[in-house]
PDB file of C-alpha atoms and ligand atoms in Angstrom:
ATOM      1  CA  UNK A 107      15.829  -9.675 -22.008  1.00 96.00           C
ATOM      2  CA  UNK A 108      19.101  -9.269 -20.040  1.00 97.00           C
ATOM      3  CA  UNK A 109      18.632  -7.335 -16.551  1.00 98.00           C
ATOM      4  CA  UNK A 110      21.086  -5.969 -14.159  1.00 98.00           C
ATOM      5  CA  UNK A 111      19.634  -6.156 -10.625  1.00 98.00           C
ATOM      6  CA  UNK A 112      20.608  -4.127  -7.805  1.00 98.00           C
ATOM      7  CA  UNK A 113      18.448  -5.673  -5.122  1.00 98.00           C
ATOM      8  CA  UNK A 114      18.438  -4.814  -0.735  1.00 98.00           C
ATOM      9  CA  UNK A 115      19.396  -7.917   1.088  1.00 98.00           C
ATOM     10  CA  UNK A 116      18.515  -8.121   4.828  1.00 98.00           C
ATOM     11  CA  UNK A 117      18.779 -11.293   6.843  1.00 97.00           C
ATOM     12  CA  UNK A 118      16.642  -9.844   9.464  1.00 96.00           C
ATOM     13  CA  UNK A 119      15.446  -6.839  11.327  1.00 94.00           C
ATOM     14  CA  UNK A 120      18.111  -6.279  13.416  1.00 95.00           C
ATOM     15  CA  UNK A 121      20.935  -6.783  10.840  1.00 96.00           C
ATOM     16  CA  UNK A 122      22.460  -4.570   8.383  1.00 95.00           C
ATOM     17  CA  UNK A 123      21.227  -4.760   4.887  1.00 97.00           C
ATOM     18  CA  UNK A 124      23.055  -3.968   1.631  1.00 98.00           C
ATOM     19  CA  UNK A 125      22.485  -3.517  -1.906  1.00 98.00           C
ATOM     20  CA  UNK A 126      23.232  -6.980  -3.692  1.00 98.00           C
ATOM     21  CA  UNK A 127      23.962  -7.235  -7.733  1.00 98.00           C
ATOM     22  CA  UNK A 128      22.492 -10.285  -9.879  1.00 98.00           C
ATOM     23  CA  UNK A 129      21.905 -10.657 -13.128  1.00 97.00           C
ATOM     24  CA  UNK A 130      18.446 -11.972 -14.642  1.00 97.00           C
ATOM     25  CA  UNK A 131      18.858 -13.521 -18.018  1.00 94.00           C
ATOM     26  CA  UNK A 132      16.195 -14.888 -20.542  1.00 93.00           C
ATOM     27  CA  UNK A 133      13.482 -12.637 -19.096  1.00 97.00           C
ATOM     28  CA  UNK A 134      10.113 -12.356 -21.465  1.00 97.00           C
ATOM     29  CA  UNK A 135       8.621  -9.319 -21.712  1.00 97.00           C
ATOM     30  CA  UNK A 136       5.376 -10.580 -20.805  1.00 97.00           C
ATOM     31  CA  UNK A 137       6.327 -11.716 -17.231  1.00 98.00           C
ATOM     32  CA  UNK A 138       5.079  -9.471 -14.315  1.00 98.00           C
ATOM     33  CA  UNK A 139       8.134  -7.878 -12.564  1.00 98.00           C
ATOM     34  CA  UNK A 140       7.227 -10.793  -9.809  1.00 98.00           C
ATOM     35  CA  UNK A 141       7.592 -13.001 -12.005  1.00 98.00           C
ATOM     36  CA  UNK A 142      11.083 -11.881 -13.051  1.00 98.00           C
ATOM     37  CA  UNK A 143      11.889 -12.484  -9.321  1.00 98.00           C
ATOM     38  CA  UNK A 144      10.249 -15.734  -9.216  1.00 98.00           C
ATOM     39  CA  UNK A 145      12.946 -16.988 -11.751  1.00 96.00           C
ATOM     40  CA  UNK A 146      16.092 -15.027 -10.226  1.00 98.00           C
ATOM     41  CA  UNK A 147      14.673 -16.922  -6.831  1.00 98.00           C
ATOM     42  CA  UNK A 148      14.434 -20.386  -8.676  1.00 97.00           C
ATOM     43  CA  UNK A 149      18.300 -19.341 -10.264  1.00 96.00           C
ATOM     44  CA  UNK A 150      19.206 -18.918  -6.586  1.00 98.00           C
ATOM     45  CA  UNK A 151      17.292 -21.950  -5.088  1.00 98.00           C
ATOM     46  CA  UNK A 152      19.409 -24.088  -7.690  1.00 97.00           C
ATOM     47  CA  UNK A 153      22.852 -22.827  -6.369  1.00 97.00           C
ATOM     48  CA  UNK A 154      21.895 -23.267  -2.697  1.00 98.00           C
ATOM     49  CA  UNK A 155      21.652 -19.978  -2.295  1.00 98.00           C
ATOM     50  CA  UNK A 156      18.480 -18.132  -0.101  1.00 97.00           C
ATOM     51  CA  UNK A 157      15.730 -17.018  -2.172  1.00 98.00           C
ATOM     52  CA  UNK A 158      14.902 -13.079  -2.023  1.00 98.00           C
ATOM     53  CA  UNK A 159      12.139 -12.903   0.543  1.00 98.00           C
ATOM     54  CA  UNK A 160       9.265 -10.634  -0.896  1.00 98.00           C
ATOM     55  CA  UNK A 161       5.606 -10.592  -0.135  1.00 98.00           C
ATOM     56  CA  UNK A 162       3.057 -11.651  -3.137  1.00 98.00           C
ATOM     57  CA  UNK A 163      -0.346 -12.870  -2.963  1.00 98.00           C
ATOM     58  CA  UNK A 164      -3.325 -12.223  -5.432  1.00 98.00           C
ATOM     59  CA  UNK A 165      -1.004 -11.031  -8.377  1.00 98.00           C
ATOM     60  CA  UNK A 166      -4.123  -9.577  -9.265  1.00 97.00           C
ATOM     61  CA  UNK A 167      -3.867  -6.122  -8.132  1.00 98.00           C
ATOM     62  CA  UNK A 168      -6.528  -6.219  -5.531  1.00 97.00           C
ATOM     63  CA  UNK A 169      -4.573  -7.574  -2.330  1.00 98.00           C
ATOM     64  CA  UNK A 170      -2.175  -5.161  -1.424  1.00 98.00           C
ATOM     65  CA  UNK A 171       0.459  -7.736  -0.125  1.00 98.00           C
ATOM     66  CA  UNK A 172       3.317  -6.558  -3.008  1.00 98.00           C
ATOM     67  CA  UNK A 173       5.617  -3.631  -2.474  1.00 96.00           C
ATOM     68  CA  UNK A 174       8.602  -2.353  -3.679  1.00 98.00           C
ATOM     69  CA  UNK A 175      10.418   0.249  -4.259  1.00 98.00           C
ATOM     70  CA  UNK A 176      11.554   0.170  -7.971  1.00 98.00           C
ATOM     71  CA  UNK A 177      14.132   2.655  -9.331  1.00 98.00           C
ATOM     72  CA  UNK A 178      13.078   4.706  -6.605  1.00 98.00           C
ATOM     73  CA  UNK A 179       9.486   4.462  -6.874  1.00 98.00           C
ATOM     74  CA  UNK A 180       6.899   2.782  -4.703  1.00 98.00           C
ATOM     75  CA  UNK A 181       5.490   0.250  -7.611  1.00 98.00           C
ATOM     76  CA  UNK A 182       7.433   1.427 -10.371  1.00 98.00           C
ATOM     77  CA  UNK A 183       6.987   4.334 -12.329  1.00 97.00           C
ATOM     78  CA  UNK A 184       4.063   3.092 -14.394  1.00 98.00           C
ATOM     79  CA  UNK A 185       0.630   5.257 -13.543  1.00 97.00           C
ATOM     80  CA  UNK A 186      -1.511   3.479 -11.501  1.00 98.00           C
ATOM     81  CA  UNK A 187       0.219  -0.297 -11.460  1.00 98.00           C
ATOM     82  CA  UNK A 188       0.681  -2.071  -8.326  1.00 98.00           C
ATOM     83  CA  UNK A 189       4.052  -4.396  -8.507  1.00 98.00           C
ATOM     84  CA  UNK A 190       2.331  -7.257  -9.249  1.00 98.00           C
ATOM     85  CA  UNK A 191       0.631  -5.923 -12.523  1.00 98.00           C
ATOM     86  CA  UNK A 192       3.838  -4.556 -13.632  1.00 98.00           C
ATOM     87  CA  UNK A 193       5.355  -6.007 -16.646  1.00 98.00           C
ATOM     88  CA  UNK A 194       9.208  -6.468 -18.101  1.00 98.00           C
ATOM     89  CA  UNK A 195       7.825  -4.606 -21.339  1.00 98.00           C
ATOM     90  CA  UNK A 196       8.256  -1.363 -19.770  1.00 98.00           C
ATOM     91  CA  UNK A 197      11.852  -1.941 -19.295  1.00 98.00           C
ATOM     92  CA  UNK A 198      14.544  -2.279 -22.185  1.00 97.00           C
ATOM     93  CA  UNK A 199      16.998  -5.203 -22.665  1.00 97.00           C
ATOM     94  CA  UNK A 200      20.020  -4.239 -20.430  1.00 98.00           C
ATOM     95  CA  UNK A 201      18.243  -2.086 -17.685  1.00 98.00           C
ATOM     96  CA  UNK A 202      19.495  -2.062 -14.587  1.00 98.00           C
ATOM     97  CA  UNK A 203      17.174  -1.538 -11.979  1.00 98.00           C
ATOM     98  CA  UNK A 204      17.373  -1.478  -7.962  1.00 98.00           C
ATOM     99  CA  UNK A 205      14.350  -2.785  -5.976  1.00 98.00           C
ATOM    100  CA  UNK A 206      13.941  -2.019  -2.344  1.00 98.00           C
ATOM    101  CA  UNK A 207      11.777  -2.284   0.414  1.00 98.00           C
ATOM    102  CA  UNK A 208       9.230   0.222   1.796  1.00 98.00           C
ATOM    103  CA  UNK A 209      11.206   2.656   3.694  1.00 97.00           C
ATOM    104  CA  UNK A 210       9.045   4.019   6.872  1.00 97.00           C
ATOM    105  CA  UNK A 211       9.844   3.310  10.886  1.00 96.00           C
ATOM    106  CA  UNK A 212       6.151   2.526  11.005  1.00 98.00           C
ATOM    107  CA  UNK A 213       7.011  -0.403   8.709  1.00 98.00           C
ATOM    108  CA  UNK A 214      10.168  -2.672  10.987  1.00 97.00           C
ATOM    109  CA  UNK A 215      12.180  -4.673   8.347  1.00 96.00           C
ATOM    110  CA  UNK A 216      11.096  -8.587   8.275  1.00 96.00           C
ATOM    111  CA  UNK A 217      13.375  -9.750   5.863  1.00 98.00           C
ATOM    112  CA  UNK A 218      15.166  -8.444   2.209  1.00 98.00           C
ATOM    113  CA  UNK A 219      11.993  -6.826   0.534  1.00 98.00           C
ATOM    114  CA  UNK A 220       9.608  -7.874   2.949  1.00 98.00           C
ATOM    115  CA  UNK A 221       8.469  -5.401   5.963  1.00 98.00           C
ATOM    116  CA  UNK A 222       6.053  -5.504   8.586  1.00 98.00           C
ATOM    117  CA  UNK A 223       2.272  -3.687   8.003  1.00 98.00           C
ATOM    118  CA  UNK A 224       0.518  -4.584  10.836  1.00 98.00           C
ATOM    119  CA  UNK A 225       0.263  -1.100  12.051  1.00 98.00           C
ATOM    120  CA  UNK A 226      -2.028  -0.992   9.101  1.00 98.00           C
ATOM    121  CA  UNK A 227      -3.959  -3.080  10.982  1.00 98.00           C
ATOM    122  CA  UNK A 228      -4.094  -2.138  14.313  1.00 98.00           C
ATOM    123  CA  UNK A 229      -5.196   1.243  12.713  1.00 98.00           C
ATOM    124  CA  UNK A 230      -8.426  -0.555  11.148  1.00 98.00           C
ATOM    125  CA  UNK A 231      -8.845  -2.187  14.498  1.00 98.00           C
ATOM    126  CA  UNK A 232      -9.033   1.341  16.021  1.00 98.00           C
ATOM    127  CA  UNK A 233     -12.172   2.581  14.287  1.00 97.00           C
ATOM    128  CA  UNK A 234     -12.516   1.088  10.425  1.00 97.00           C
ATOM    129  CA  UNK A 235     -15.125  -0.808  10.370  1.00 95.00           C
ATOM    130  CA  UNK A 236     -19.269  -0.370  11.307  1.00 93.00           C
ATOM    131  CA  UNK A 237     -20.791  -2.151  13.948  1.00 92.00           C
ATOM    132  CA  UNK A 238     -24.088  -4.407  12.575  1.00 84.00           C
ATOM    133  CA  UNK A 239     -26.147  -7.082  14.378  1.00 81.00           C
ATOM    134  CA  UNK A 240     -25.341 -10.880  12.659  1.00 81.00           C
ATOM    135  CA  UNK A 241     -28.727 -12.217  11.231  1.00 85.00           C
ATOM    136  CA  UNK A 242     -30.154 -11.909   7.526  1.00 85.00           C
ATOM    137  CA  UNK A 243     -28.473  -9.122   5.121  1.00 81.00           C
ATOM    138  CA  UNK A 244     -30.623  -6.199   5.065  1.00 79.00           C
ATOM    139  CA  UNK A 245     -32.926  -5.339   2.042  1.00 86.00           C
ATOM    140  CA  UNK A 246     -30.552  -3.487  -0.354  1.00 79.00           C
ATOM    141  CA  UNK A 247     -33.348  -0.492  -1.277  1.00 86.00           C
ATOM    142  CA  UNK A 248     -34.600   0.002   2.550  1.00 88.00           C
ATOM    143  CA  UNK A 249     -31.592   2.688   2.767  1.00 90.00           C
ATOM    144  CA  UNK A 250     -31.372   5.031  -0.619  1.00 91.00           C
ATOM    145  CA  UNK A 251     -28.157   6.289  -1.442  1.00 94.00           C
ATOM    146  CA  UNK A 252     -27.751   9.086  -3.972  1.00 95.00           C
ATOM    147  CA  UNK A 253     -25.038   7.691  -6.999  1.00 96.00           C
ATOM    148  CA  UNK A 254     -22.222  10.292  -6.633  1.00 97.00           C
ATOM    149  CA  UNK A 255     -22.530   9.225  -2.994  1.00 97.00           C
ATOM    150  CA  UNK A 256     -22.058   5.274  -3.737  1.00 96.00           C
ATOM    151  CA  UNK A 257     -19.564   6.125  -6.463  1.00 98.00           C
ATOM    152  CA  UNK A 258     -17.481   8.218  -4.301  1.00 98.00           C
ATOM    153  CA  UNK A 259     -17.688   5.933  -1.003  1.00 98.00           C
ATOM    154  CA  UNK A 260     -16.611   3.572  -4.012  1.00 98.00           C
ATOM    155  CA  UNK A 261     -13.345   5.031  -5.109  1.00 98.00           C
ATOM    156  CA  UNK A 262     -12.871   5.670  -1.496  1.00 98.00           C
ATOM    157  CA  UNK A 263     -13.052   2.197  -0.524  1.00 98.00           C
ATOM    158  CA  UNK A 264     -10.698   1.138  -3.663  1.00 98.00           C
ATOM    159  CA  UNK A 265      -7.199   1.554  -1.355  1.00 98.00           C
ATOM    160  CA  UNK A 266      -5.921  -2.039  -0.941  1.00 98.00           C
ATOM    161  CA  UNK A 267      -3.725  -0.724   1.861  1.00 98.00           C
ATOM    162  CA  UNK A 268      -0.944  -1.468   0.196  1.00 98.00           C
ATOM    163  CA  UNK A 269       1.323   0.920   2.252  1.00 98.00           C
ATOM    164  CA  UNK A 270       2.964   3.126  -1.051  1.00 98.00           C
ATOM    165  CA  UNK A 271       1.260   6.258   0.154  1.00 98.00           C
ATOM    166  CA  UNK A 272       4.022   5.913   3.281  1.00 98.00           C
ATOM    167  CA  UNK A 273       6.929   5.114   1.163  1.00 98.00           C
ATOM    168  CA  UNK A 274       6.683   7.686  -1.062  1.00 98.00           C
ATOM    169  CA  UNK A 275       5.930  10.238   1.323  1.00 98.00           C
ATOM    170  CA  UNK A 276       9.240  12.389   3.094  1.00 97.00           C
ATOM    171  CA  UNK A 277       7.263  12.401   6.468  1.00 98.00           C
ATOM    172  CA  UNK A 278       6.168   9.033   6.114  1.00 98.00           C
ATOM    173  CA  UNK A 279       2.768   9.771   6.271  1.00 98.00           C
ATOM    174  CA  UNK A 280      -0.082   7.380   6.529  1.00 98.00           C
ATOM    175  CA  UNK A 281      -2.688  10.206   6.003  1.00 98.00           C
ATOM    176  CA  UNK A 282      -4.012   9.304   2.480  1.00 98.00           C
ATOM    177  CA  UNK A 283      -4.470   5.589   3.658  1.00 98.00           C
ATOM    178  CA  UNK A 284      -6.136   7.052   6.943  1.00 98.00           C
ATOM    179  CA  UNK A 285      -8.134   9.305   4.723  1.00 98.00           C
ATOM    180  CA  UNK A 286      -9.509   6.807   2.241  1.00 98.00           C
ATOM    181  CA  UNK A 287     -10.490   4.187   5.108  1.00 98.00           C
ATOM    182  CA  UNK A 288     -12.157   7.073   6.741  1.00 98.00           C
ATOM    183  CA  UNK A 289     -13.942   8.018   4.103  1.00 98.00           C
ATOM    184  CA  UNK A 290     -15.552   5.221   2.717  1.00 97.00           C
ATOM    185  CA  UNK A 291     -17.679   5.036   5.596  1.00 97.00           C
ATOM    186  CA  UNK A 292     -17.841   8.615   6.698  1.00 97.00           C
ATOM    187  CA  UNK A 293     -19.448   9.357   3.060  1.00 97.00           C
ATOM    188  CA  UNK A 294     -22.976   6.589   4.028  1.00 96.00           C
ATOM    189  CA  UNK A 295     -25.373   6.119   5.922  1.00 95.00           C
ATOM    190  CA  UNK A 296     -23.927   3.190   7.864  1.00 93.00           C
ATOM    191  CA  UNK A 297     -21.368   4.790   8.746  1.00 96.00           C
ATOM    192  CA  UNK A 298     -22.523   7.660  10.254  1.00 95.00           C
ATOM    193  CA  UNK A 299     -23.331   6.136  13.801  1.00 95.00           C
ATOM    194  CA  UNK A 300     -19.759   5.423  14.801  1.00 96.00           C
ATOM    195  CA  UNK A 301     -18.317   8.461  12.721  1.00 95.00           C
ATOM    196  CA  UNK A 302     -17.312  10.644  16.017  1.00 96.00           C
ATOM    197  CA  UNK A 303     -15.270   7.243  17.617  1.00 96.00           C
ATOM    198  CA  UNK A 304     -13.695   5.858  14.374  1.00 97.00           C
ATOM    199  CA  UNK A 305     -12.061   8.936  13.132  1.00 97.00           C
ATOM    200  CA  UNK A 306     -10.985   9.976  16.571  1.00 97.00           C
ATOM    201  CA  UNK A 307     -10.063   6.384  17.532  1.00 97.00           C
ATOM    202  CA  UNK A 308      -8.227   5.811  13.937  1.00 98.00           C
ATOM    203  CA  UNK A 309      -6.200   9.228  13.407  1.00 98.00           C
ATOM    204  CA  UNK A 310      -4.493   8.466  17.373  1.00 97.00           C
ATOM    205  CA  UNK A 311      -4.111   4.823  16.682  1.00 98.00           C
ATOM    206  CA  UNK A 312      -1.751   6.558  13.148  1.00 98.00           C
ATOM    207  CA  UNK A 313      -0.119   8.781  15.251  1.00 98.00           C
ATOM    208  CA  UNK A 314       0.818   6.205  18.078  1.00 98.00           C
ATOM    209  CA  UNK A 315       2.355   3.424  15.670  1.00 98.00           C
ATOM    210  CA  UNK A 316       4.809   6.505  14.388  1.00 98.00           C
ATOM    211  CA  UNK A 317       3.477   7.716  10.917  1.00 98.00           C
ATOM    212  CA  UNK A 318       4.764  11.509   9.955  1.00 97.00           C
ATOM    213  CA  UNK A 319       2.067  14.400   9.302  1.00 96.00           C
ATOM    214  CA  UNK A 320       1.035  15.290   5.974  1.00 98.00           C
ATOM    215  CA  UNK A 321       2.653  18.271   4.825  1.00 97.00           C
ATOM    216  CA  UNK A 322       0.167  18.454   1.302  1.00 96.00           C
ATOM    217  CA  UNK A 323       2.714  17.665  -1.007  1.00 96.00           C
ATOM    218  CA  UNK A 324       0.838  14.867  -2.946  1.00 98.00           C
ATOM    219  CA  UNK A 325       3.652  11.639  -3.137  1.00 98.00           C
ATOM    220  CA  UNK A 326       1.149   9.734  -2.131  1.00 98.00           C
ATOM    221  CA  UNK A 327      -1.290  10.696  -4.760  1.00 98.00           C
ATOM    222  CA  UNK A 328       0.811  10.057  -7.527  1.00 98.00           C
ATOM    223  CA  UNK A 329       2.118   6.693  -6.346  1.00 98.00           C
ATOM    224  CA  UNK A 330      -1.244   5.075  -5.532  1.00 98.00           C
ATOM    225  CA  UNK A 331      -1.972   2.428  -7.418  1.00 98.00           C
ATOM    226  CA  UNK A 332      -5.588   2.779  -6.954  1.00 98.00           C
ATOM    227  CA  UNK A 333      -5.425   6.651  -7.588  1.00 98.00           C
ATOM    228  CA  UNK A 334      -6.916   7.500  -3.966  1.00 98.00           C
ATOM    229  CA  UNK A 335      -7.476  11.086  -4.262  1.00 98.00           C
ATOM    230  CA  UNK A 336      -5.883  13.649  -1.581  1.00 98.00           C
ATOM    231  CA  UNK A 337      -9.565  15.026  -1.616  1.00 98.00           C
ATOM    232  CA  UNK A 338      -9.719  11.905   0.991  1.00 98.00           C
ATOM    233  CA  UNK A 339      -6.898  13.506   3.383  1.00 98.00           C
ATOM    234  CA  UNK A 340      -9.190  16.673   3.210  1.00 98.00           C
ATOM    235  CA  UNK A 341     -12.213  14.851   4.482  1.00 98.00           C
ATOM    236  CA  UNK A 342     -10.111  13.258   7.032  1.00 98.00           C
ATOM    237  CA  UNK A 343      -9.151  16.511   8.365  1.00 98.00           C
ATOM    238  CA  UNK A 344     -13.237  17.815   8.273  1.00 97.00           C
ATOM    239  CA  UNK A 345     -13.985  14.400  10.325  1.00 97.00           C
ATOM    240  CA  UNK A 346     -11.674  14.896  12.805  1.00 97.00           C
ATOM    241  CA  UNK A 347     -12.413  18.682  13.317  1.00 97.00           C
ATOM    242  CA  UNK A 348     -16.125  17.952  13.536  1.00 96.00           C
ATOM    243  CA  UNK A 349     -15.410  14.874  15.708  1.00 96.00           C
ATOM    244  CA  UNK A 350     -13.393  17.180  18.242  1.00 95.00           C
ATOM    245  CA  UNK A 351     -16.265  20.071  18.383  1.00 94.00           C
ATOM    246  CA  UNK A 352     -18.408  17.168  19.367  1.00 90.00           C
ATOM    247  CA  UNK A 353     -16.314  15.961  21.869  1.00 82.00           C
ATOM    248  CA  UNK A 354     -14.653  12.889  20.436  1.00 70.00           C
ATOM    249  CA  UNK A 355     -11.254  11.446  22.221  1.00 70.00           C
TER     250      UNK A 355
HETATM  251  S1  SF4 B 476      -4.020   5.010  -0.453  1.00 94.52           S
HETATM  252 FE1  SF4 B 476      -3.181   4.007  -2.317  1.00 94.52          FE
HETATM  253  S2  SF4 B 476      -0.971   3.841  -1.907  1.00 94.52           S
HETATM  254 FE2  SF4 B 476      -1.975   4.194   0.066  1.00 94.52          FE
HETATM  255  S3  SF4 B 476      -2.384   2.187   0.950  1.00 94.52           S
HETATM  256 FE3  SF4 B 476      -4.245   2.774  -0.205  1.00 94.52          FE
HETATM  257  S4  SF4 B 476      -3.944   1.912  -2.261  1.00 94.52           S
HETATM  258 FE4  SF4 B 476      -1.921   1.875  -1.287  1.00 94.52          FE
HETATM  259  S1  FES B 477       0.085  -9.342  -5.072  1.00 94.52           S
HETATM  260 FE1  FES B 477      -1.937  -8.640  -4.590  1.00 94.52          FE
HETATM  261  S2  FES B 477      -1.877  -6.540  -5.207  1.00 94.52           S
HETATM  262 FE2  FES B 477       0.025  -7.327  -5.888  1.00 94.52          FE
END
């Protein structure tokens, strides 16, 4: 396969980036799009040219570390697919194709296709995660769970923060991320404990680092590549309400 690639160049975060045109010849179909710009990168490495800067790790679908915006949408427009599990077979010989960054002030530009998530992170830091002694694992029976519980704490906990939720979204919203992390451990037993502080402590933390407010127009939804549910934004919202009748900060 022959591609035309229309790809955003950025030196750094303070300079102006710009749409940049190269071609990517013998591509097989069964290469992952990263793939596809491993070999552009190794064209470019040859001429002395820099590499495009992108973030990759697992290639597995299960890190979260690969975004882009492709033809417009977060991932691609295949259901469900992160970057990384995205193929060449779903485009045709000749395509051209533009690939971008996530868009979002809450995400500063690092370099080309590569931005910075750490707000991600300081929002985990600011309630997602329970509080247990160190010593021995527990016995896994001495706290029953019904299964639609476990299933849906489950799906819940499926997000691999990826950040497309936020790209796709016109607010730049990091509510169905929020919602998912909250959820997951708003939905057991072990969770329950710190449910009042994380929530609180979480939704401020999303609000401080400059994330939009959800305005229930489902982007988000239909990007994820994990297929978080906006049933997870809605459970947000009850946790937070509950945690402010009960006098959370
Ligand atoms: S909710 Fe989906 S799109 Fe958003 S960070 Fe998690 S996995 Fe990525
Ligand atoms: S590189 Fe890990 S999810 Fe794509």
């Amino acid at each position: 396969m022959k591609l035309n690639l229309l790809i955003w160049r950025q030196a750094n975060r303070e300079s102006k980036g710009q749409m940049v045109p190269y071609v990517a010849d013998n591509v097989s179909p069964d290469m992952s799009f990263l793939e596809m710009l491993d070999v552009v990168n190794e064209a470019l490495i040859r001429k002395g040219e820099a590499p495009i800067a992108f973030d990759s790790d697992c290639r597995e679908g299960i890190c979260g570390m690969c975004g882009l915006v492709i033809n417009g949408v977060p991932h691609g427009h295949e259901h469900a697919t992160t970057v990384c599990q995205l193929h060449m077979r779903h485009f045709e010989d000749g395509d051209t194709i533009t690939v971008e960054p996530w868009r979002a002030a809450a995400f500063p530009a690092h370099k080309d296709l590569m931005v910075d998530r750490s707000a991600f992170d300081r929002i985990i830091a600011a309630g997602g995660y329970i509080s247990v002694n160190v010593g021995g694992a527990p016995e896994a029976n001495s706290i029953p769970i019904p299964r639609d519980i476990a299933e849906a704490a489950m799906d819940s906990a499926a997000c691999i923060a990826c950040g497309a939720c936020v790209a796709a979204c016109k607010n730049a919203s990091a509510a169905l991320f929020v919602g998912a992390k909250i959820s997951q451990l708003a939905l057991l037993p072990q969770g329950h404990p710190e449910r009042i502080r994380r929530v609180a402590g979480m939704v401020a933390q999303m609000d401080a680092e400059g994330f939009g407010n959800c305005s229930n127009e489902g982007e988000c939804e239909a990007v994820c590549p994990k297929e978080i549910s906006m049933a997870n934004i809605a459970r947000m919202r009850r946790e937070y309400v509950r945690a402010m009748w009960r006098g959370g900060k």
